[in-house]
Every structure is written in C-alpha cells, then in structure tokens.
Amino acid sequence: MQNMQKNATLQSNLSSGIPERKSTEFWRLGDREVRRIGFGTKRLAGNAGGGPEVQERAVGLLRRAVELGVNHFDAADFYPTYADGGPVGSFEGLNWANDVIRRALAPYPEDLVVATKVGPTEHGMARPDELPALVEGNLRALGVETLDVVYLRQAGLESVAEHFGVLAELRAKGMIRHLGLTSVRATHLAQAQEIAPVVAVENRYGVGYGRVNDDILRTCGEQGIAFVSYFTLTAAAREVGGVSSNEAVQEMADQHNATPAQIRLAWTLSRGDHVLAIPGTSNPRHLEENLAAGAIRLSPEQLAVLDSVEEVQL
C-alpha cells in the first residue's frame, strides 16, 4: 500500500489457532501476495449503527486483524452497510469504512492490500464520467496516492467496456495499481480484458449459494485470476448478516469441532487455490475463528456432500 506518509511496519502476531504460512494459503492480487482469507469491511458495524463508539471498536478490530496476519482488506466508500428492511439484498451504507481503515492502519505496511470498489451511487449505477470523482474520493479517504485494487461493481450493464475504459485510463495515470470486476458475468470479464488486465473477479459464492458462478470461477482459475467470494457465510440472507443455517454444514462442524462459518469457508477455499474469501465481522472472536478456517481440511466425501447442497432462495 503506497502511503502519503512514510510506511511503517505493524508487527505480526499470529495466534496458535491461525495457520502458519503455506503456499496454498496465499494467492496473488496483481503483484501482491495475500492470504486467501482476508477481511471484508461490509459488516464492520454489525447491527449497531455507525456512532463514534462503533467506529472506535472497528479501529481496534482492524488492527487486531493485521496482528493476526491479514493483509487483504475489501472495502468501499459506502461501507459498512446494513439491511434496510426492504427487499432481500437492499441496504443502507454508513460511508465510513475507508476512513476507519486509514485511522486504524496508516501508515500502511508494505504488504497490505486494500481493495475498494466504485460504481454504486445514491442514484444508481454511476455514469462513466462520474467514476474519476469516485476514485478520487477513495484516494482521499484512505490517504494514499495510488489505490491497490479497484473493482468496477456493475449493476444492470450489458457492457462494462465504457466504464472499465475510464478506470483503465485512471490506472495509466497512476491512480490505480490493479483493476478488478465484481457482480459480473463471463461476458463482462471478456469485455474488460480487451481493455486492460483484470486481476480479480469478486462474486457471490458459497455452500448452496451463488453456484451460477461455478463457470466464471473455473475461468478465473484457468487464467490465473483471483476469484474473491462474498456472502460466503450469510448466503441467501445476504445483507441481513449472520451465518446461514444448514443441517449438513452443522453436522460437519460437529465432526471437526468447528463452527458452521469455518466449514463454509473451508469448502469455499477448496474450490481452487485462486479462490479467496473475505468474511466480515464486528466480533473479535469471530475474526479469529474465521481466520482459523484455513487449517480445516474436508474429506472428499464431505466436499461431495456440500457440493450437492441445493441453493435456497429467500
């Protein structure tokens, strides 16, 4: 992470419950190597709102995550979010995640990657000409000169070419190091790759959820692109948060003396070395549990059972 200030190093203090470095526990995001279990800031506020006390707890949680070895944070200027009581998937943004990341972690360690995203606005999908201002807002909030990874989060676009072309221009100017896509189909990926390299695709995925993305996950693996899964724990509940309940998942959690969240993460990571997870939480204990999921190895029989879990629609 390139700082406006001089870089300093945060000490890493891995707990005994979190796996030590192994090659299969890391993958590339562009020119950076990150742990495959990162931290998503979407749920950073939990259900407590966004007051000063909540933000201070979030600062402490982010620092704890770095102490535990996390070097990949997923963010957005409209994060954290919470379910707004509307249709499933609708949410309200609290708009302070990037600010809290800066307060907690700047000056940033050299190996830290903060991936952010642009596209959504209060009025819907941003126009291409609105994207530069959104990128500049992320730069200011994070306090950096260059953003590590910027995803184009598309919504309702048949073609992402015009939007992605604008981000490619900002990358050429040095404002962005690497580009990604989120909430996309395979056709969107192909469109973007005609313009600039794509280092990551971030789509919904998990046990019994988002399996429509199996094909693009495989495509990413074949091309060496990171596939970053979201809603891995909450599944169809999406913005409501929590961990989706499933009998097969619970049974395996009991067998491994693990939590259902850990089993869901272990299955997701089993889908390929290029698959990353970004579970979010506001709870320090859940943070440690999620990171420890990298040590769980499911048997071929257990993987087959979870592969066959049917998708639930809410």
Short mmCIF file of C-alpha atoms in Angstrom, two decimals:
data_model
loop_
_atom_site.label_atom_id
_atom_site.label_comp_id
_atom_site.label_asym_id
_atom_site.label_seq_id
_atom_site.Cartn_x
_atom_site.Cartn_y
_atom_site.Cartn_z
CA MET A 1 0.00 0.00 0.00
CA GLN A 2 1.50 3.30 -1.08
CA ASN A 3 1.09 5.91 1.63
CA MET A 4 1.10 9.67 1.53
CA GLN A 5 3.25 9.34 4.65
CA LYS A 6 6.30 7.15 5.21
CA ASN A 7 5.48 3.47 5.62
CA ALA A 8 5.80 1.85 9.00
CA THR A 9 5.57 -1.82 9.84
CA LEU A 10 2.85 -3.27 12.03
CA GLN A 11 4.06 -6.26 13.95
CA SER A 12 2.52 -9.60 13.03
CA ASN A 13 1.50 -11.77 15.96
CA LEU A 14 -0.14 -14.92 14.68
CA SER A 15 -2.16 -16.77 17.31
CA SER A 16 -1.72 -20.51 17.65
CA GLY A 17 -5.16 -21.07 16.14
CA ILE A 18 -4.26 -19.44 12.82
CA PRO A 19 -2.32 -21.38 10.20
CA GLU A 20 1.32 -20.56 9.59
CA ARG A 21 2.45 -19.63 6.11
CA LYS A 22 1.99 -22.30 3.44
CA SER A 23 1.99 -21.75 -0.31
CA THR A 24 -1.64 -22.88 -0.65
CA GLU A 25 -2.74 -20.24 1.85
CA PHE A 26 -1.65 -17.36 -0.37
CA TRP A 27 -2.60 -16.10 -3.82
CA ARG A 28 -1.74 -13.12 -5.97
CA LEU A 29 -3.67 -9.91 -6.32
CA GLY A 30 -1.70 -8.40 -9.16
CA ASP A 31 1.87 -8.02 -7.95
CA ARG A 32 0.98 -8.65 -4.30
CA GLU A 33 0.70 -11.96 -2.45
CA VAL A 34 -2.20 -12.07 0.01
CA ARG A 35 -3.61 -14.56 2.45
CA ARG A 36 -6.57 -16.35 0.93
CA ILE A 37 -8.71 -15.48 3.96
CA GLY A 38 -8.93 -11.71 4.11
CA PHE A 39 -11.31 -9.33 5.83
CA GLY A 40 -14.39 -7.70 4.36
CA THR A 41 -15.41 -4.38 5.88
CA LYS A 42 -19.04 -4.59 4.76
CA ARG A 43 -20.15 -5.89 8.19
CA LEU A 44 -17.75 -3.78 10.20
CA ALA A 45 -20.56 -2.05 12.10
CA GLY A 46 -22.55 -5.22 12.79
CA ASN A 47 -26.08 -4.17 13.61
CA ALA A 48 -25.02 -1.40 15.98
CA GLY A 49 -25.19 1.58 13.63
CA GLY A 50 -22.33 3.93 12.97
CA GLY A 51 -21.68 6.07 16.02
CA PRO A 52 -18.24 7.06 17.36
CA GLU A 53 -18.05 4.09 19.78
CA VAL A 54 -18.79 1.64 16.97
CA GLN A 55 -16.10 3.21 14.82
CA GLU A 56 -13.54 3.06 17.63
CA ARG A 57 -14.27 -0.65 18.11
CA ALA A 58 -13.83 -1.07 14.37
CA VAL A 59 -10.41 0.60 14.55
CA GLY A 60 -9.35 -1.91 17.19
CA LEU A 61 -10.73 -4.85 15.20
CA LEU A 62 -8.85 -3.86 12.04
CA ARG A 63 -5.60 -3.54 13.98
CA ARG A 64 -6.21 -6.95 15.51
CA ALA A 65 -6.78 -8.42 12.05
CA VAL A 66 -3.36 -7.19 10.90
CA GLU A 67 -1.78 -8.60 14.07
CA LEU A 68 -3.31 -11.96 13.13
CA GLY A 69 -1.74 -11.86 9.67
CA VAL A 70 -4.50 -10.42 7.50
CA ASN A 71 -3.04 -8.45 4.59
CA HIS A 72 -6.09 -8.20 2.30
CA PHE A 73 -8.97 -5.90 3.18
CA ASP A 74 -12.03 -5.48 0.99
CA ALA A 75 -13.65 -2.07 1.21
CA ALA A 76 -15.81 0.56 -0.47
CA ASP A 77 -16.53 4.19 0.28
CA PHE A 78 -20.17 3.28 1.07
CA TYR A 79 -19.19 0.52 3.53
CA PRO A 80 -20.09 -0.65 6.11
CA THR A 81 -23.68 -1.47 5.26
CA TYR A 82 -26.74 -2.87 6.98
CA ALA A 83 -30.05 -4.33 5.79
CA ASP A 84 -32.57 -1.52 5.47
CA GLY A 85 -35.72 -3.61 5.89
CA GLY A 86 -36.55 -3.50 2.19
CA PRO A 87 -36.36 -6.36 -0.35
CA VAL A 88 -33.72 -9.03 0.20
CA GLY A 89 -30.38 -7.55 -0.85
CA SER A 90 -31.27 -3.92 -0.28
CA PHE A 91 -29.06 -1.99 2.12
CA GLU A 92 -28.04 1.36 3.50
CA GLY A 93 -24.42 2.48 3.50
CA LEU A 94 -22.79 4.11 6.53
CA ASN A 95 -19.94 5.51 4.42
CA TRP A 96 -17.06 5.35 6.91
CA ALA A 97 -15.13 2.11 6.29
CA ASN A 98 -12.31 3.73 4.30
CA ASP A 99 -11.91 6.46 6.90
CA VAL A 100 -11.67 3.89 9.70
CA ILE A 101 -9.16 1.82 7.70
CA ARG A 102 -6.94 4.90 7.41
CA ARG A 103 -7.29 5.73 11.10
CA ALA A 104 -6.53 2.14 12.11
CA LEU A 105 -3.76 1.15 9.73
CA ALA A 106 -2.00 4.17 8.19
CA PRO A 107 0.86 4.41 7.60
CA TYR A 108 0.23 1.09 5.88
CA PRO A 109 2.53 -1.96 5.91
CA GLU A 110 4.19 -2.55 2.54
CA ASP A 111 2.49 -5.94 2.06
CA LEU A 112 -1.02 -4.70 2.87
CA VAL A 113 -3.63 -4.66 0.07
CA VAL A 114 -6.82 -2.63 0.37
CA ALA A 115 -9.21 -3.38 -2.47
CA THR A 116 -12.05 -0.94 -2.98
CA LYS A 117 -14.86 -0.63 -5.47
CA VAL A 118 -16.72 2.01 -7.43
CA GLY A 119 -19.97 2.01 -9.36
CA PRO A 120 -22.90 2.33 -6.96
CA THR A 121 -24.21 5.78 -6.08
CA GLU A 122 -27.26 7.04 -4.24
CA HIS A 123 -28.93 7.42 -7.63
CA GLY A 124 -27.98 4.01 -9.04
CA MET A 125 -25.10 2.90 -11.24
CA ALA A 126 -22.58 5.68 -11.83
CA ARG A 127 -22.11 7.06 -15.31
CA PRO A 128 -18.62 6.59 -16.77
CA ASP A 129 -17.87 10.31 -16.33
CA GLU A 130 -18.69 10.05 -12.60
CA LEU A 131 -16.09 7.36 -11.91
CA PRO A 132 -13.00 9.63 -11.62
CA ALA A 133 -14.58 11.56 -8.75
CA LEU A 134 -15.45 8.29 -7.00
CA VAL A 135 -11.87 7.06 -7.35
CA GLU A 136 -10.56 10.39 -6.03
CA GLY A 137 -12.88 10.10 -3.03
CA ASN A 138 -11.41 6.67 -2.21
CA LEU A 139 -7.88 8.06 -2.51
CA ARG A 140 -8.65 10.87 -0.07
CA ALA A 141 -10.47 8.67 2.44
CA LEU A 142 -7.72 6.04 2.51
CA GLY A 143 -4.97 8.66 2.50
CA VAL A 144 -3.00 7.18 -0.40
CA GLU A 145 -1.66 8.29 -3.77
CA THR A 146 -2.48 5.02 -5.54
CA LEU A 147 -5.27 2.53 -4.84
CA ASP A 148 -4.08 -1.08 -4.72
CA VAL A 149 -7.11 -2.66 -6.42
CA VAL A 150 -10.27 -1.02 -7.71
CA TYR A 151 -13.24 -3.15 -8.68
CA LEU A 152 -15.89 -1.93 -11.07
CA ARG A 153 -19.10 -3.02 -9.36
CA GLN A 154 -21.53 -3.22 -12.22
CA ALA A 155 -25.31 -3.21 -11.93
CA GLY A 156 -27.53 -3.75 -14.93
CA LEU A 157 -24.89 -3.15 -17.61
CA GLU A 158 -24.89 -5.21 -20.79
CA SER A 159 -21.37 -3.97 -21.48
CA VAL A 160 -18.80 -2.76 -18.95
CA ALA A 161 -16.44 -1.53 -21.66
CA GLU A 162 -17.09 2.20 -21.33
CA HIS A 163 -16.93 2.18 -17.52
CA PHE A 164 -13.89 -0.10 -17.40
CA GLY A 165 -12.17 2.03 -20.02
CA VAL A 166 -12.39 5.05 -17.70
CA LEU A 167 -10.81 3.05 -14.86
CA ALA A 168 -8.08 1.85 -17.22
CA GLU A 169 -7.27 5.48 -18.02
CA LEU A 170 -7.01 6.26 -14.29
CA ARG A 171 -4.73 3.26 -13.91
CA ALA A 172 -2.50 4.62 -16.68
CA LYS A 173 -2.30 7.90 -14.74
CA GLY A 174 -1.04 6.06 -11.64
CA MET A 175 -4.16 6.49 -9.53
CA ILE A 176 -4.89 2.73 -9.53
CA ARG A 177 -2.43 -0.17 -9.43
CA HIS A 178 -4.74 -3.05 -10.45
CA LEU A 179 -8.28 -3.46 -11.74
CA GLY A 180 -11.00 -5.97 -10.91
CA LEU A 181 -14.68 -6.64 -11.55
CA THR A 182 -17.50 -7.50 -9.18
CA SER A 183 -21.05 -8.76 -9.63
CA VAL A 184 -20.28 -9.73 -13.21
CA ARG A 185 -20.83 -12.44 -15.80
CA ALA A 186 -18.25 -14.12 -18.03
CA THR A 187 -19.14 -11.77 -20.90
CA HIS A 188 -18.26 -8.78 -18.71
CA LEU A 189 -14.87 -10.30 -17.92
CA ALA A 190 -14.12 -10.80 -21.62
CA GLN A 191 -15.17 -7.21 -22.41
CA ALA A 192 -12.89 -5.80 -19.72
CA GLN A 193 -9.90 -7.92 -20.73
CA GLU A 194 -9.96 -6.36 -24.18
CA ILE A 195 -9.18 -3.05 -22.47
CA ALA A 196 -6.84 -3.81 -19.54
CA PRO A 197 -5.71 -6.71 -17.34
CA VAL A 198 -8.17 -7.96 -14.71
CA VAL A 199 -6.51 -9.31 -11.55
CA ALA A 200 -9.64 -10.34 -9.64
CA VAL A 201 -13.33 -11.13 -10.00
CA GLU A 202 -15.47 -10.72 -6.89
CA ASN A 203 -18.83 -12.52 -6.99
CA ARG A 204 -21.28 -14.12 -4.57
CA TYR A 205 -20.34 -17.71 -3.78
CA GLY A 206 -20.60 -20.32 -1.06
CA VAL A 207 -22.18 -23.58 0.05
CA GLY A 208 -25.58 -23.75 -1.64
CA TYR A 209 -25.31 -20.18 -2.83
CA GLY A 210 -24.13 -18.40 -5.97
CA ARG A 211 -23.37 -21.63 -7.82
CA VAL A 212 -24.33 -19.86 -11.03
CA ASN A 213 -20.76 -18.56 -10.71
CA ASP A 214 -19.14 -22.01 -10.97
CA ASP A 215 -18.17 -21.41 -14.60
CA ILE A 216 -16.61 -17.98 -14.10
CA LEU A 217 -14.77 -19.33 -11.05
CA ARG A 218 -13.23 -22.03 -13.25
CA THR A 219 -12.40 -19.49 -15.96
CA CYS A 220 -10.58 -17.36 -13.41
CA GLY A 221 -8.58 -20.36 -12.27
CA GLU A 222 -7.57 -21.23 -15.82
CA GLN A 223 -6.35 -17.67 -16.37
CA GLY A 224 -4.64 -17.17 -13.01
CA ILE A 225 -7.18 -14.55 -11.91
CA ALA A 226 -8.19 -14.37 -8.27
CA PHE A 227 -11.84 -15.25 -7.60
CA VAL A 228 -12.97 -13.44 -4.45
CA SER A 229 -16.15 -14.81 -2.88
CA TYR A 230 -18.62 -12.66 -0.96
CA PHE A 231 -21.73 -13.61 1.06
CA THR A 232 -19.85 -16.85 1.74
CA LEU A 233 -21.23 -17.07 5.27
CA THR A 234 -24.59 -15.35 5.12
CA ALA A 235 -25.51 -16.89 1.72
CA ALA A 236 -29.08 -16.11 0.65
CA ALA A 237 -29.67 -13.91 3.73
CA ARG A 238 -27.14 -11.51 2.20
CA GLU A 239 -27.36 -8.08 3.85
CA VAL A 240 -29.05 -9.45 6.97
CA GLY A 241 -25.72 -10.96 8.00
CA GLY A 242 -25.05 -13.90 10.27
CA VAL A 243 -24.26 -17.45 9.16
CA SER A 244 -26.78 -19.34 7.07
CA SER A 245 -28.15 -22.47 8.77
CA ASN A 246 -27.81 -25.86 7.09
CA GLU A 247 -28.01 -29.37 8.56
CA ALA A 248 -25.12 -30.81 6.53
CA VAL A 249 -22.87 -27.87 7.41
CA GLN A 250 -23.72 -28.19 11.11
CA GLU A 251 -23.03 -31.93 11.08
CA MET A 252 -19.56 -31.37 9.62
CA ALA A 253 -18.89 -28.56 12.06
CA ASP A 254 -19.60 -31.00 14.90
CA GLN A 255 -17.28 -33.60 13.34
CA HIS A 256 -14.41 -31.10 13.06
CA ASN A 257 -15.09 -29.36 16.38
CA ALA A 258 -15.52 -26.25 14.27
CA THR A 259 -18.11 -23.55 13.66
CA PRO A 260 -20.52 -23.62 10.68
CA ALA A 261 -18.79 -20.48 9.42
CA GLN A 262 -15.45 -22.29 9.39
CA ILE A 263 -16.91 -25.19 7.41
CA ARG A 264 -18.42 -22.81 4.87
CA LEU A 265 -15.06 -21.07 4.47
CA ALA A 266 -13.16 -24.36 4.20
CA TRP A 267 -15.47 -25.59 1.42
CA THR A 268 -15.17 -22.31 -0.46
CA LEU A 269 -11.36 -22.37 -0.30
CA SER A 270 -11.40 -25.97 -1.55
CA ARG A 271 -12.79 -24.78 -4.91
CA GLY A 272 -9.34 -23.74 -6.11
CA ASP A 273 -6.08 -22.22 -4.95
CA HIS A 274 -7.12 -18.98 -6.69
CA VAL A 275 -10.29 -18.66 -4.58
CA LEU A 276 -10.15 -16.03 -1.82
CA ALA A 277 -12.68 -15.33 0.93
CA ILE A 278 -13.36 -12.02 2.64
CA PRO A 279 -15.58 -12.84 5.64
CA GLY A 280 -16.61 -9.76 7.56
CA THR A 281 -17.49 -9.35 11.21
CA SER A 282 -17.59 -6.83 14.02
CA ASN A 283 -16.75 -9.51 16.58
CA PRO A 284 -13.09 -10.19 17.56
CA ARG A 285 -13.81 -13.84 18.42
CA HIS A 286 -15.47 -14.44 15.06
CA LEU A 287 -12.46 -12.82 13.37
CA GLU A 288 -10.10 -15.36 14.92
CA GLU A 289 -12.46 -18.25 14.16
CA ASN A 290 -12.77 -17.23 10.53
CA LEU A 291 -9.01 -17.00 10.05
CA ALA A 292 -8.51 -20.41 11.64
CA ALA A 293 -10.75 -21.97 8.97
CA GLY A 294 -7.72 -22.19 6.69
CA ALA A 295 -6.46 -25.14 8.74
CA ILE A 296 -9.59 -27.26 8.19
CA ARG A 297 -9.36 -30.00 5.56
CA LEU A 298 -12.62 -31.57 4.45
CA SER A 299 -12.58 -35.13 3.13
CA PRO A 300 -13.59 -35.87 -0.48
CA GLU A 301 -16.82 -37.36 0.86
CA GLN A 302 -17.59 -34.25 2.90
CA LEU A 303 -16.81 -31.99 -0.04
CA ALA A 304 -19.20 -34.02 -2.21
CA VAL A 305 -21.99 -33.61 0.34
CA LEU A 306 -21.52 -29.85 0.46
CA ASP A 307 -21.22 -29.67 -3.33
CA SER A 308 -24.73 -31.09 -3.56
CA VAL A 309 -26.41 -28.65 -1.14
CA GLU A 310 -29.28 -27.05 -3.02
CA GLU A 311 -29.46 -23.30 -3.34
CA VAL A 312 -32.02 -21.64 -1.10
CA GLN A 313 -33.86 -18.59 -2.36
CA LEU A 314 -35.29 -16.12 0.15
#
